[in-house]
Amino acid sequence: MELGLLLLRLLLAALLIGHSTQKLFGWFGGTGTAQIFDTWGFTPGARMVVLAGALELAGAVSIAAGFLLPGGAAVVIGTMIVASVATAPNGFWAQRGGCEVPFCYGALALILTVTGPGPWSVDHALGLSTGLSGPLWGLIVLLVGSAAALPPLYRRRRVLKARAQSTAR
């Protein structure tokens, strides 16, 4: 189980690093992300891409190291909620541009919060792993991540509503 938690943390962190570097550096086919963000209503797209990429990278580092894991998980969950809402109109499955990938990343971050980072982590080395994990911490992290997702989603809603009104004129 110890090795399994480490591998799960490292796998999720690697995927999040790939996701963030697509946004921040255009790696792995990530060019044009600012235009996509603008289309989704996250304006200005270029700034929002940097913010999303930086948050994903910070969450990835926290999860990889198992350092203050609930904080990193909350960041990942909040970011993935925003991404899930933007892609949900395409359905669930990724092949149609749906929310499958951000949903899974957020769910894995939540699961790691409930289980804890395991003994091969900074939190464990500092004696924090048992105090910062479990179902209550999972609920707290889910609530904090959800609350953090509300401002960009509210702003997106306003942008999309204004666009719809200007198009109707």
mmCIF file of C-alpha atoms in Angstrom:
data_model
loop_
_atom_site.group_PDB
_atom_site.id
_atom_site.type_symbol
_atom_site.label_atom_id
_atom_site.label_comp_id
_atom_site.label_asym_id
_atom_site.label_seq_id
_atom_site.Cartn_x
_atom_site.Cartn_y
_atom_site.Cartn_z
ATOM 1 C CA MET A 1 0.000 0.000 0.000
ATOM 2 C CA GLU A 2 2.863 2.384 0.787
ATOM 3 C CA LEU A 3 4.317 1.998 -2.695
ATOM 4 C CA GLY A 4 0.842 2.302 -4.217
ATOM 5 C CA LEU A 5 0.220 5.686 -2.577
ATOM 6 C CA LEU A 6 3.600 6.964 -3.721
ATOM 7 C CA LEU A 7 2.954 5.798 -7.286
ATOM 8 C CA LEU A 8 -0.533 7.324 -7.280
ATOM 9 C CA ARG A 9 0.841 10.660 -6.038
ATOM 10 C CA LEU A 10 3.620 10.653 -8.621
ATOM 11 C CA LEU A 11 1.292 9.655 -11.457
ATOM 12 C CA LEU A 12 -1.217 12.396 -10.662
ATOM 13 C CA ALA A 13 1.585 14.932 -10.227
ATOM 14 C CA ALA A 14 3.129 13.961 -13.577
ATOM 15 C CA LEU A 15 -0.210 14.349 -15.343
ATOM 16 C CA LEU A 16 -0.788 17.728 -13.683
ATOM 17 C CA ILE A 17 2.718 18.882 -14.595
ATOM 18 C CA GLY A 18 2.015 17.937 -18.205
ATOM 19 C CA HIS A 19 -1.301 19.775 -18.049
ATOM 20 C CA SER A 20 0.280 22.884 -16.524
ATOM 21 C CA THR A 21 3.235 23.006 -18.919
ATOM 22 C CA GLN A 22 0.832 22.809 -21.853
ATOM 23 C CA LYS A 23 -0.640 26.063 -20.589
ATOM 24 C CA LEU A 24 2.513 27.771 -19.355
ATOM 25 C CA PHE A 25 4.958 26.832 -22.113
ATOM 26 C CA GLY A 26 2.864 25.392 -24.958
ATOM 27 C CA TRP A 27 4.461 21.965 -24.461
ATOM 28 C CA PHE A 28 2.713 18.734 -25.426
ATOM 29 C CA GLY A 29 0.524 20.455 -28.009
ATOM 30 C CA GLY A 30 -0.625 23.199 -25.675
ATOM 31 C CA THR A 31 -0.553 26.091 -28.140
ATOM 32 C CA GLY A 32 -3.702 28.168 -28.501
ATOM 33 C CA THR A 33 -4.834 27.674 -24.907
ATOM 34 C CA ALA A 34 -5.403 31.399 -24.347
ATOM 35 C CA GLN A 35 -7.870 31.489 -27.251
ATOM 36 C CA ILE A 36 -9.689 28.457 -25.840
ATOM 37 C CA PHE A 37 -9.927 30.136 -22.437
ATOM 38 C CA ASP A 38 -11.298 33.289 -24.100
ATOM 39 C CA THR A 39 -13.895 31.193 -25.932
ATOM 40 C CA TRP A 40 -14.923 29.556 -22.658
ATOM 41 C CA GLY A 41 -15.387 33.009 -21.088
ATOM 42 C CA PHE A 42 -12.214 33.077 -18.985
ATOM 43 C CA THR A 43 -10.915 36.500 -19.938
ATOM 44 C CA PRO A 44 -8.371 37.765 -20.482
ATOM 45 C CA GLY A 45 -7.395 34.359 -21.769
ATOM 46 C CA ALA A 46 -3.615 34.811 -21.606
ATOM 47 C CA ARG A 47 -3.666 35.810 -17.927
ATOM 48 C CA MET A 48 -6.135 33.121 -16.980
ATOM 49 C CA VAL A 49 -3.979 30.479 -18.681
ATOM 50 C CA VAL A 50 -0.979 31.567 -16.598
ATOM 51 C CA LEU A 51 -3.072 31.506 -13.420
ATOM 52 C CA ALA A 52 -4.528 28.063 -14.160
ATOM 53 C CA GLY A 53 -1.138 26.666 -15.179
ATOM 54 C CA ALA A 54 0.599 28.042 -12.098
ATOM 55 C CA LEU A 55 -2.074 26.643 -9.799
ATOM 56 C CA GLU A 56 -1.915 23.225 -11.446
ATOM 57 C CA LEU A 57 1.878 23.228 -11.133
ATOM 58 C CA ALA A 58 1.770 24.240 -7.459
ATOM 59 C CA GLY A 59 -0.778 21.517 -6.729
ATOM 60 C CA ALA A 60 1.345 18.973 -8.614
ATOM 61 C CA VAL A 61 4.466 19.811 -6.607
ATOM 62 C CA SER A 62 2.549 19.557 -3.324
ATOM 63 C CA ILE A 63 1.052 16.207 -4.291
ATOM 64 C CA ALA A 64 4.321 14.782 -5.648
ATOM 65 C CA ALA A 65 6.191 15.647 -2.468
ATOM 66 C CA GLY A 66 3.288 14.790 -0.217
ATOM 67 C CA PHE A 67 3.859 18.199 1.377
ATOM 68 C CA LEU A 68 0.817 19.873 2.926
ATOM 69 C CA LEU A 69 -1.165 17.547 0.711
ATOM 70 C CA PRO A 70 -4.618 18.911 1.621
ATOM 71 C CA GLY A 71 -3.579 22.373 0.412
ATOM 72 C CA GLY A 72 -2.267 21.052 -2.880
ATOM 73 C CA ALA A 73 -5.339 18.875 -3.294
ATOM 74 C CA ALA A 74 -7.661 21.834 -2.663
ATOM 75 C CA VAL A 75 -5.850 23.821 -5.368
ATOM 76 C CA VAL A 76 -6.146 20.921 -7.817
ATOM 77 C CA ILE A 77 -9.804 20.319 -6.967
ATOM 78 C CA GLY A 78 -10.705 23.992 -7.418
ATOM 79 C CA THR A 79 -8.877 24.215 -10.733
ATOM 80 C CA MET A 80 -10.421 20.986 -11.975
ATOM 81 C CA ILE A 81 -13.931 22.069 -10.992
ATOM 82 C CA VAL A 82 -13.479 25.155 -13.162
ATOM 83 C CA ALA A 83 -12.158 23.025 -16.036
ATOM 84 C CA SER A 84 -14.986 20.510 -15.605
ATOM 85 C CA VAL A 85 -17.650 23.199 -15.795
ATOM 86 C CA ALA A 86 -16.090 24.641 -18.958
ATOM 87 C CA THR A 87 -15.950 21.253 -20.682
ATOM 88 C CA ALA A 88 -19.167 19.705 -19.322
ATOM 89 C CA PRO A 89 -21.323 20.954 -22.232
ATOM 90 C CA ASN A 90 -19.416 18.437 -24.375
ATOM 91 C CA GLY A 91 -20.509 15.561 -22.148
ATOM 92 C CA PHE A 92 -18.394 13.455 -19.845
ATOM 93 C CA TRP A 93 -15.999 11.569 -22.111
ATOM 94 C CA ALA A 94 -12.720 13.162 -23.179
ATOM 95 C CA GLN A 95 -12.984 11.951 -26.783
ATOM 96 C CA ARG A 96 -15.753 14.506 -27.266
ATOM 97 C CA GLY A 97 -13.966 17.254 -25.332
ATOM 98 C CA GLY A 98 -15.868 16.456 -22.144
ATOM 99 C CA CYS A 99 -14.977 16.787 -18.494
ATOM 100 C CA GLU A 100 -13.617 13.265 -17.899
ATOM 101 C CA VAL A 101 -9.962 14.294 -17.437
ATOM 102 C CA PRO A 102 -10.435 17.210 -15.015
ATOM 103 C CA PHE A 103 -13.041 15.206 -13.107
ATOM 104 C CA CYS A 104 -10.606 12.300 -12.672
ATOM 105 C CA TYR A 105 -7.706 14.570 -11.640
ATOM 106 C CA GLY A 106 -9.873 16.289 -9.035
ATOM 107 C CA ALA A 107 -11.253 12.980 -7.772
ATOM 108 C CA LEU A 108 -7.752 11.541 -7.387
ATOM 109 C CA ALA A 109 -6.659 14.607 -5.412
ATOM 110 C CA LEU A 110 -9.658 14.126 -3.120
ATOM 111 C CA ILE A 111 -8.915 10.413 -2.680
ATOM 112 C CA LEU A 112 -5.305 11.180 -1.745
ATOM 113 C CA THR A 113 -6.540 13.607 0.894
ATOM 114 C CA VAL A 114 -8.759 10.947 2.432
ATOM 115 C CA THR A 115 -6.040 8.261 2.406
ATOM 116 C CA GLY A 116 -3.154 10.563 3.252
ATOM 117 C CA PRO A 117 0.107 10.797 1.323
ATOM 118 C CA GLY A 118 1.655 7.640 2.777
ATOM 119 C CA PRO A 119 4.912 7.122 4.602
ATOM 120 C CA TRP A 120 7.118 8.231 1.698
ATOM 121 C CA SER A 121 6.129 11.886 1.931
ATOM 122 C CA VAL A 122 7.246 15.149 3.481
ATOM 123 C CA ASP A 123 4.034 15.261 5.535
ATOM 124 C CA HIS A 124 4.899 11.880 7.060
ATOM 125 C CA ALA A 125 8.493 12.961 7.757
ATOM 126 C CA LEU A 126 7.138 16.025 9.582
ATOM 127 C CA GLY A 127 4.561 13.974 11.489
ATOM 128 C CA LEU A 128 1.620 15.618 9.710
ATOM 129 C CA SER A 129 0.224 12.783 7.609
ATOM 130 C CA THR A 130 -2.199 11.330 10.159
ATOM 131 C CA GLY A 131 -3.435 14.748 11.273
ATOM 132 C CA LEU A 132 -4.073 16.006 7.750
ATOM 133 C CA SER A 133 -5.956 13.094 6.227
ATOM 134 C CA GLY A 134 -9.207 11.217 6.556
ATOM 135 C CA PRO A 135 -12.845 11.725 5.589
ATOM 136 C CA LEU A 136 -13.198 15.041 7.449
ATOM 137 C CA TRP A 137 -10.145 16.443 5.676
ATOM 138 C CA GLY A 138 -11.570 15.184 2.401
ATOM 139 C CA LEU A 139 -14.770 17.120 3.033
ATOM 140 C CA ILE A 140 -12.856 20.252 4.056
ATOM 141 C CA VAL A 141 -10.655 20.086 0.952
ATOM 142 C CA LEU A 142 -13.678 19.535 -1.288
ATOM 143 C CA LEU A 143 -15.444 22.548 0.231
ATOM 144 C CA VAL A 144 -12.370 24.790 0.019
ATOM 145 C CA GLY A 145 -11.679 23.749 -3.582
ATOM 146 C CA SER A 146 -15.331 24.311 -4.502
ATOM 147 C CA ALA A 147 -15.360 27.744 -2.860
ATOM 148 C CA ALA A 148 -12.162 28.700 -4.705
ATOM 149 C CA ALA A 149 -13.788 27.720 -8.016
ATOM 150 C CA LEU A 150 -16.737 30.068 -7.534
ATOM 151 C CA PRO A 151 -15.101 33.442 -8.406
ATOM 152 C CA PRO A 152 -13.757 32.403 -11.833
ATOM 153 C CA LEU A 153 -16.995 30.580 -12.616
ATOM 154 C CA TYR A 154 -19.054 33.604 -11.629
ATOM 155 C CA ARG A 155 -16.855 35.873 -13.752
ATOM 156 C CA ARG A 156 -17.141 33.431 -16.667
ATOM 157 C CA ARG A 157 -20.926 33.458 -16.343
ATOM 158 C CA ARG A 158 -20.975 37.260 -16.523
ATOM 159 C CA VAL A 159 -18.695 37.283 -19.587
ATOM 160 C CA LEU A 160 -20.769 34.693 -21.431
ATOM 161 C CA LYS A 161 -24.006 36.497 -20.549
ATOM 162 C CA ALA A 162 -22.626 39.816 -21.849
ATOM 163 C CA ARG A 163 -21.516 38.097 -25.062
ATOM 164 C CA ALA A 164 -24.950 36.575 -25.565
ATOM 165 C CA GLN A 165 -26.610 39.955 -25.039
ATOM 166 C CA SER A 166 -24.304 41.724 -27.503
ATOM 167 C CA THR A 167 -24.878 38.994 -30.079
ATOM 168 C CA ALA A 168 -28.665 39.281 -29.673
ATOM 169 C CA ARG A 169 -28.565 42.975 -30.534
#
